[in-house]
Coordinates of C-alpha atoms in Angstrom, one line a residue:
X971 CA -14.0 19.4 20.4
X972 CA -17.5 20.0 19.1
X973 CA -19.7 17.0 18.5
X974 CA -20.3 16.5 14.9
X975 CA -22.1 13.1 14.7
X976 CA -23.9 11.1 17.4
X977 CA -25.3 7.8 16.8
X978 CA -27.1 5.3 19.2
X979 CA -28.2 2.4 17.2
X980 CA -28.9 -1.4 16.9
X981 CA -28.7 -3.5 13.9
X982 CA -29.1 -7.3 13.2
X983 CA -28.5 -9.3 9.7
X984 CA -28.6 -12.9 10.3
X985 CA -26.3 -14.0 12.6
X986 CA -24.7 -10.6 12.9
X987 CA -25.7 -8.0 15.3
X988 CA -24.5 -4.4 15.8
X989 CA -24.9 -2.2 18.9
X990 CA -23.2 1.0 19.2
X991 CA -23.6 4.5 21.1
X992 CA -20.9 6.9 19.7
X993 CA -20.3 10.7 19.2
X994 CA -17.9 11.8 16.8
X995 CA -16.2 15.2 17.1
X996 CA -14.4 17.5 14.5
X997 CA -11.3 16.4 12.7
X998 CA -10.3 12.8 11.4
X999 CA -11.5 9.9 13.5
X1000 CA -10.2 6.4 12.6
X1001 CA -12.6 3.2 12.9
X1002 CA -10.2 0.0 13.7
X1003 CA -10.9 -3.5 14.2
X1004 CA -10.8 -6.9 12.6
X1005 CA -12.4 -8.1 9.5
X1006 CA -16.3 -8.9 10.0
X1007 CA -16.3 -6.6 13.0
X1008 CA -18.9 -4.0 11.7
X1009 CA -16.6 -1.2 10.3
X1010 CA -18.0 -0.8 7.0
X1011 CA -21.5 -1.6 8.0
X1012 CA -21.3 1.3 10.5
X1013 CA -20.7 3.4 7.6
X1014 CA -23.4 2.2 5.5
X1015 CA -25.8 2.9 8.5
X1016 CA -24.6 6.6 8.9
X1017 CA -24.9 7.2 5.0
X1018 CA -28.2 5.6 4.7
X1019 CA -27.3 2.6 2.6
X1020 CA -28.5 0.3 5.3
X1021 CA -31.1 1.1 8.0
X1022 CA -31.1 0.5 11.7
X1023 CA -33.4 -1.6 13.3
X1024 CA -33.7 0.8 16.3
X1025 CA -32.0 4.2 17.5
X1026 CA -31.0 7.7 16.2
X1027 CA -28.5 9.2 14.0
X1028 CA -27.9 12.9 14.2
X1029 CA -25.6 15.1 12.1
X1030 CA -24.9 18.7 13.3
X1031 CA -27.8 18.6 15.5
X1032 CA -30.2 17.3 12.6
X1033 CA -31.9 13.9 12.9
X1034 CA -31.1 11.8 10.0
X1035 CA -32.7 8.6 11.5
X1036 CA -35.1 8.3 14.5
X1037 CA -36.7 5.1 14.9
X1038 CA -39.5 6.4 17.3
X1039 CA -40.5 9.2 15.4
X1040 CA -40.2 7.2 11.9
X1041 CA -38.0 9.5 10.6
X1042 CA -35.3 8.4 8.1
X1043 CA -33.8 10.8 5.7
X1044 CA -32.9 9.5 2.4
X1045 CA -29.4 8.7 1.3
X1046 CA -29.2 11.5 -1.4
X1047 CA -30.3 14.0 1.1
X1048 CA -28.0 13.3 4.3
X1049 CA -25.3 15.3 2.8
X1050 CA -22.8 12.7 3.7
X1051 CA -20.0 11.6 1.4
X1052 CA -19.3 7.9 1.3
X1053 CA -15.9 6.7 -0.7
X1054 CA -15.5 3.2 -1.1
X1055 CA -12.3 1.4 -1.3
X1056 CA -12.3 1.0 -5.3
X1057 CA -13.4 4.6 -5.9
X1058 CA -16.6 3.4 -8.3
X1059 CA -15.6 6.0 -11.0
X1060 CA -17.8 6.0 -14.2
X1061 CA -15.0 4.4 -16.7
X1062 CA -16.7 6.2 -19.9
X1063 CA -16.4 9.5 -18.6
X1064 CA -13.2 11.6 -18.3
X1065 CA -12.1 12.9 -15.0
X1066 CA -13.7 16.2 -15.3
X1067 CA -17.1 14.7 -16.1
X1068 CA -16.6 12.2 -13.2
X1069 CA -16.1 15.1 -10.9
X1070 CA -18.9 17.3 -12.0
X1071 CA -21.5 14.2 -12.0
X1072 CA -24.4 15.7 -9.5
X1073 CA -22.3 18.9 -9.0
X1074 CA -24.6 21.9 -8.3
X1075 CA -23.2 25.3 -8.4
X1076 CA -24.8 25.8 -5.0
X1077 CA -21.9 23.7 -3.7
X1078 CA -19.8 25.2 -0.9
X1079 CA -16.7 23.7 -2.4
X1080 CA -15.5 25.4 -5.5
X1081 CA -14.5 23.1 -8.5
X1082 CA -11.1 24.8 -9.3
X1083 CA -10.2 24.9 -5.5
X1084 CA -11.2 21.1 -5.1
X1085 CA -8.9 20.4 -8.1
X1086 CA -6.1 22.2 -6.9
X1087 CA -6.2 21.0 -3.3
X1088 CA -6.0 17.3 -4.8
X1089 CA -3.5 18.0 -7.2
X1090 CA -5.6 16.5 -10.3
X1091 CA -5.6 19.4 -13.0
X1092 CA -3.6 17.5 -15.2
X1093 CA -5.9 14.4 -15.1
X1094 CA -9.0 16.3 -16.1
X1095 CA -9.0 14.9 -19.7
X1096 CA -7.9 11.7 -18.8
X1097 CA -10.5 8.5 -18.5
X1098 CA -10.1 6.8 -14.9
X1099 CA -8.4 3.6 -16.6
X1100 CA -5.6 5.7 -17.4
X1101 CA -5.1 6.8 -13.9
X1102 CA -3.1 5.3 -11.0
X1103 CA -4.7 3.8 -7.8
X1104 CA -3.9 7.0 -5.8
X1105 CA -5.2 9.3 -8.4
X1106 CA -8.5 7.3 -8.8
X1107 CA -8.6 7.7 -5.1
X1108 CA -8.1 11.4 -5.0
X1109 CA -10.8 11.7 -7.9
X1110 CA -13.4 10.0 -6.0
X1111 CA -12.6 12.0 -3.0
X1112 CA -13.0 15.2 -5.2
X1113 CA -16.4 14.3 -6.5
X1114 CA -17.8 13.6 -3.0
X1115 CA -16.4 17.1 -1.8
X1116 CA -18.1 18.7 -4.5
X1117 CA -21.4 17.4 -3.5
X1118 CA -20.9 19.5 -0.4
X1119 CA -20.9 16.9 2.4
X1120 CA -21.0 17.8 6.0
X1121 CA -19.2 14.6 6.8
X1122 CA -16.9 12.3 4.6
X1123 CA -16.9 8.4 5.2
X1124 CA -13.8 6.6 3.8
X1125 CA -14.0 2.9 3.5
X1126 CA -10.7 1.0 3.4
X1127 CA -9.2 4.0 1.1
X1128 CA -5.8 2.5 1.5
X1129 CA -6.5 -1.3 0.9
X1130 CA -5.8 -1.3 -2.9
X1131 CA -2.7 1.0 -2.7
X1132 CA 1.0 0.2 -2.2
X1133 CA 2.9 2.3 0.7
X1134 CA 4.3 4.9 -1.8
X1135 CA 0.5 5.5 -2.6
X1136 CA -0.8 5.6 0.7
X1137 CA 1.8 8.2 1.6
X1138 CA 0.6 10.1 -1.3
X1139 CA -3.1 10.2 -0.1
X1140 CA -2.6 10.9 3.6
X1141 CA -1.3 14.5 3.2
X1142 CA -4.4 15.3 0.8
X1143 CA -6.9 14.1 3.5
X1144 CA -5.1 16.2 6.4
X1145 CA -5.4 19.2 3.9
X1146 CA -9.1 18.8 3.4
X1147 CA -9.7 18.7 7.1
X1148 CA -7.3 21.8 7.5
X1149 CA -8.9 23.9 4.7
X1150 CA -12.6 22.8 4.9
X1151 CA -13.0 22.0 8.2
X1152 CA -14.6 18.9 7.1
X1153 CA -14.9 15.9 9.6
X1154 CA -13.8 12.7 8.3
X1155 CA -14.5 9.1 9.4
X1156 CA -12.0 6.5 8.2
X1157 CA -12.4 2.9 8.1
X1158 CA -9.2 0.7 7.9
X1159 CA -7.6 -2.5 9.3
X1160 CA -4.3 -0.9 8.9
X1161 CA -3.4 0.6 12.1
X1162 CA -0.3 2.7 11.3
X1163 CA -2.2 4.1 8.4
X1164 CA -4.8 5.2 10.8
X1165 CA -2.5 6.8 13.3
X1166 CA -1.0 9.0 10.6
X1167 CA -4.2 10.3 10.2
X1168 CA -6.5 10.5 13.2
X1169 CA -7.1 12.8 16.2
X1170 CA -8.8 9.8 17.8
X1171 CA -9.6 6.3 17.4
X1172 CA -12.7 4.2 17.6
X1173 CA -12.1 0.5 18.2
X1174 CA -14.9 -1.8 16.7
X1175 CA -15.3 -5.7 17.5
X1176 CA -18.1 -8.0 16.9
X1177 CA -20.4 -5.3 16.2
X1178 CA -19.5 -3.4 19.6
X1179 CA -17.6 -0.3 20.3
X1180 CA -14.5 -1.4 22.6
X1181 CA -12.9 1.7 23.2
X1182 CA -13.0 5.5 22.0
X1183 CA -10.0 8.0 22.5
X1184 CA -6.4 9.0 21.6
X1185 CA -4.1 5.8 20.9
X1186 CA -2.1 6.7 23.7
X1187 CA -4.8 6.8 26.0
X1188 CA -6.4 3.5 24.7
X1189 CA -2.6 1.9 25.3
X1190 CA -1.9 3.4 28.5
X1191 CA -5.3 3.8 30.3
X1192 CA -6.8 0.5 31.4
X1193 CA -6.8 -3.0 30.0
X1194 CA -5.9 -3.0 26.1
X1195 CA -9.0 -3.7 24.1
X1196 CA -9.0 -7.1 22.4
X1197 CA -8.7 -5.6 18.9
X1198 CA -5.4 -4.2 20.0
X1199 CA -3.8 -6.9 21.8
X1200 CA -2.7 -8.6 18.5
X1201 CA -1.2 -5.4 17.2
X1202 CA 2.5 -4.2 17.6
X1203 CA 2.6 -1.1 19.5
X1204 CA 3.8 1.6 17.3
X1205 CA 4.7 5.4 17.4
X1206 CA 3.0 7.0 14.2
X1207 CA 4.7 10.4 14.2
X1208 CA 4.2 13.8 12.3
X1209 CA 6.4 16.9 12.9
X1210 CA 6.8 20.3 11.2
X1211 CA 10.1 21.1 10.5
X1212 CA 11.1 24.6 12.1
X1213 CA 14.5 25.0 11.0
X1214 CA 17.4 22.8 9.6
X1215 CA 20.6 22.2 11.3
X1216 CA 23.7 20.9 9.5
X1217 CA 26.5 19.1 11.7
X1218 CA 29.3 17.2 10.4
X1219 CA 27.7 16.7 7.0
X1220 CA 24.5 15.4 8.7
X1221 CA 21.0 17.1 8.5
X1222 CA 19.2 17.5 11.6
X1223 CA 16.0 19.2 12.4
X1224 CA 14.3 21.5 14.9
X1225 CA 10.6 20.4 15.1
X1226 CA 9.4 22.1 18.3
X1227 CA 10.4 25.7 19.1
X1228 CA 9.5 24.8 22.7
X1229 CA 12.3 22.2 22.8
X1230 CA 15.2 23.9 20.8
X1231 CA 17.8 21.6 21.8
X1232 CA 16.0 18.7 20.5
X1233 CA 17.4 17.9 17.2
X1234 CA 15.8 14.9 15.2
X1235 CA 18.0 13.2 12.6
X1236 CA 17.1 10.9 10.1
X1237 CA 18.3 9.1 7.2
X1238 CA 19.1 11.6 4.3
X1239 CA 16.1 13.4 2.8
X1240 CA 16.6 15.2 -0.7
X1241 CA 15.0 18.7 -1.2
X1242 CA 13.7 19.0 2.5
X1243 CA 12.5 22.4 3.3
X1244 CA 11.6 24.6 6.5
X1245 CA 7.8 24.2 7.2
X1246 CA 7.5 20.6 5.6
X1247 CA 6.1 17.8 7.7
X1248 CA 7.9 14.7 8.4
X1249 CA 5.6 11.3 9.2
X1250 CA 7.5 8.5 10.2
X1251 CA 6.8 5.2 12.5
X1252 CA 9.2 4.4 15.6
X1253 CA 8.8 1.3 17.6
X1254 CA 8.8 1.8 21.4
X1255 CA 11.4 -1.2 21.8
X1256 CA 13.7 0.6 19.3
X1257 CA 13.8 3.7 22.2
X1258 CA 16.4 3.7 25.0
X1259 CA 15.7 5.9 28.1
X1260 CA 18.7 7.7 29.8
X1261 CA 18.9 10.3 32.4
X1262 CA 21.3 12.6 30.7
X1263 CA 22.7 13.0 27.0
X1264 CA 25.5 10.4 26.5
X1265 CA 28.7 10.7 24.6
X1266 CA 30.1 8.1 22.4
X1267 CA 27.4 6.0 21.3
X1268 CA 26.0 5.5 17.7
X1269 CA 22.3 6.6 18.6
X1270 CA 22.3 10.1 16.8
X1271 CA 18.8 11.1 18.1
X1272 CA 18.8 12.2 22.1
X1273 CA 15.6 13.9 22.6
X1274 CA 15.1 15.4 25.9
X1275 CA 11.6 14.8 27.3
X1276 CA 9.2 14.5 30.2
X1277 CA 8.1 11.3 31.6
X1278 CA 4.2 11.4 31.5
X1279 CA 2.9 8.1 32.4
X1280 CA 4.5 4.6 33.1
X1281 CA 2.6 1.1 32.9
X1282 CA 3.5 -2.3 33.7
X1283 CA 3.5 -4.8 30.7
X1284 CA 4.4 -8.2 31.6
X1285 CA 8.1 -8.1 32.7
X1286 CA 8.7 -4.7 30.8
X1287 CA 7.4 -1.0 31.6
X1288 CA 5.6 1.1 28.9
X1289 CA 6.6 4.7 29.4
X1290 CA 4.7 7.8 27.8
X1291 CA 7.3 10.7 27.2
X1292 CA 6.6 14.3 25.8
X1293 CA 9.9 15.2 23.8
X1294 CA 7.8 17.8 21.7
X1295 CA 5.7 15.0 20.3
X1296 CA 4.4 12.1 22.3
X1297 CA 6.3 8.9 22.3
X1298 CA 5.7 5.4 23.8
X1299 CA 9.0 3.6 25.1
X1300 CA 9.0 0.0 26.3
X1301 CA 12.0 -1.0 28.3
X1302 CA 12.4 -3.8 31.1
X1303 CA 11.0 -3.2 34.7
X1304 CA 14.4 -3.7 35.9
X1305 CA 15.8 -0.8 33.8
X1306 CA 13.1 1.2 35.1
X1307 CA 13.8 0.4 38.6
X1308 CA 17.6 0.9 38.2
X1309 CA 16.8 4.5 36.6
X1310 CA 14.5 5.2 39.5
X1311 CA 12.0 6.2 37.2
X1312 CA 9.0 8.2 38.4
X1313 CA 6.1 10.3 36.3
X1314 CA 7.3 13.9 35.9
X1315 CA 10.9 13.2 35.6
X1316 CA 13.2 14.7 33.0
X1317 CA 14.5 11.7 30.6
X1318 CA 16.1 11.6 27.2
X1319 CA 14.9 9.4 24.5
X1320 CA 17.6 7.5 22.7
X1321 CA 17.4 5.8 19.2
X1322 CA 19.2 5.3 15.9
X1323 CA 18.3 6.9 12.6
X1324 CA 17.8 3.3 11.3
X1325 CA 15.0 2.8 13.9
X1326 CA 12.9 5.4 11.8
X1327 CA 10.6 3.4 9.7
X1328 CA 8.1 4.6 6.7
X1329 CA 9.5 7.9 6.6
X1330 CA 8.1 10.2 4.1
X1331 CA 7.9 14.1 3.8
X1332 CA 5.1 16.4 3.0
X1333 CA 6.2 19.8 1.4
X1334 CA 4.5 22.9 3.0

């Protein structure tokens, strides 16, 4: 993927010191770490709210900051959109005026296009106080899009929202990157939300970067960074429904044309259609492995896959399996030995519909 943003900087205030060297590609990048680790400070440095003590910040090949060259592009000229967790809308203006505040007709994003994408047309004449938390977040994101940013920064966009509203926001962020090709950097202390969104993770702790890469690579390769050790391992999955199959009154879904025999069965979902996207979480310990499909068991999901990777985990074994989407499975080391598991082997991932958590659907 093309490099969009490069930073190599240091910053110190009081007892807190931050030193980071990082390159951000296209797509959505999640920044994860404990409170006080430097996540929000990083966004402020990139946007220009705060100024590094040393270093360089480059966006699309243009230097926004270079200490040695005494270059520091002002915040308003950086073409970076920063959305805070509370949105910071003007309460005395209606939504239309909030969106158009600072808007120029030279914007590369059309007003009607942004309003349609974020589904806020019915809110234009309302005041922010008459809107829900999720609606306010969409309005704040829309206002930043209309400023024609080359990069969108989101600081804890989910912290003030309940789970239902979080699930409403995530699809809009995915649509933004798909439709406009706009890179997004999202800070959150909620790992499952980030995994639903992100193409890659940046792990931050103590003002330093502890890891960069896909969640699967960070878990499976080398030692788990300390900021992941206290987090439960979780599969955050999104699949596109290719077709719907009804068997004995139960709806199942073909989600990958390359694996036509793999039927994903969930609890009943109303009004689901082909091309919709399913989002859900599945914990590794809720999945079992078998060398063949089994009869007479309660687990309705039996997905054929290829064992890609194995990693010892105390008395257990974490297995990385490709079933048309990647899945982490935790079994005992004894079970792995009994099954004679080895990388490259065909296996079946078995789990109950009740093991699928936080399921939601995004229409096509």
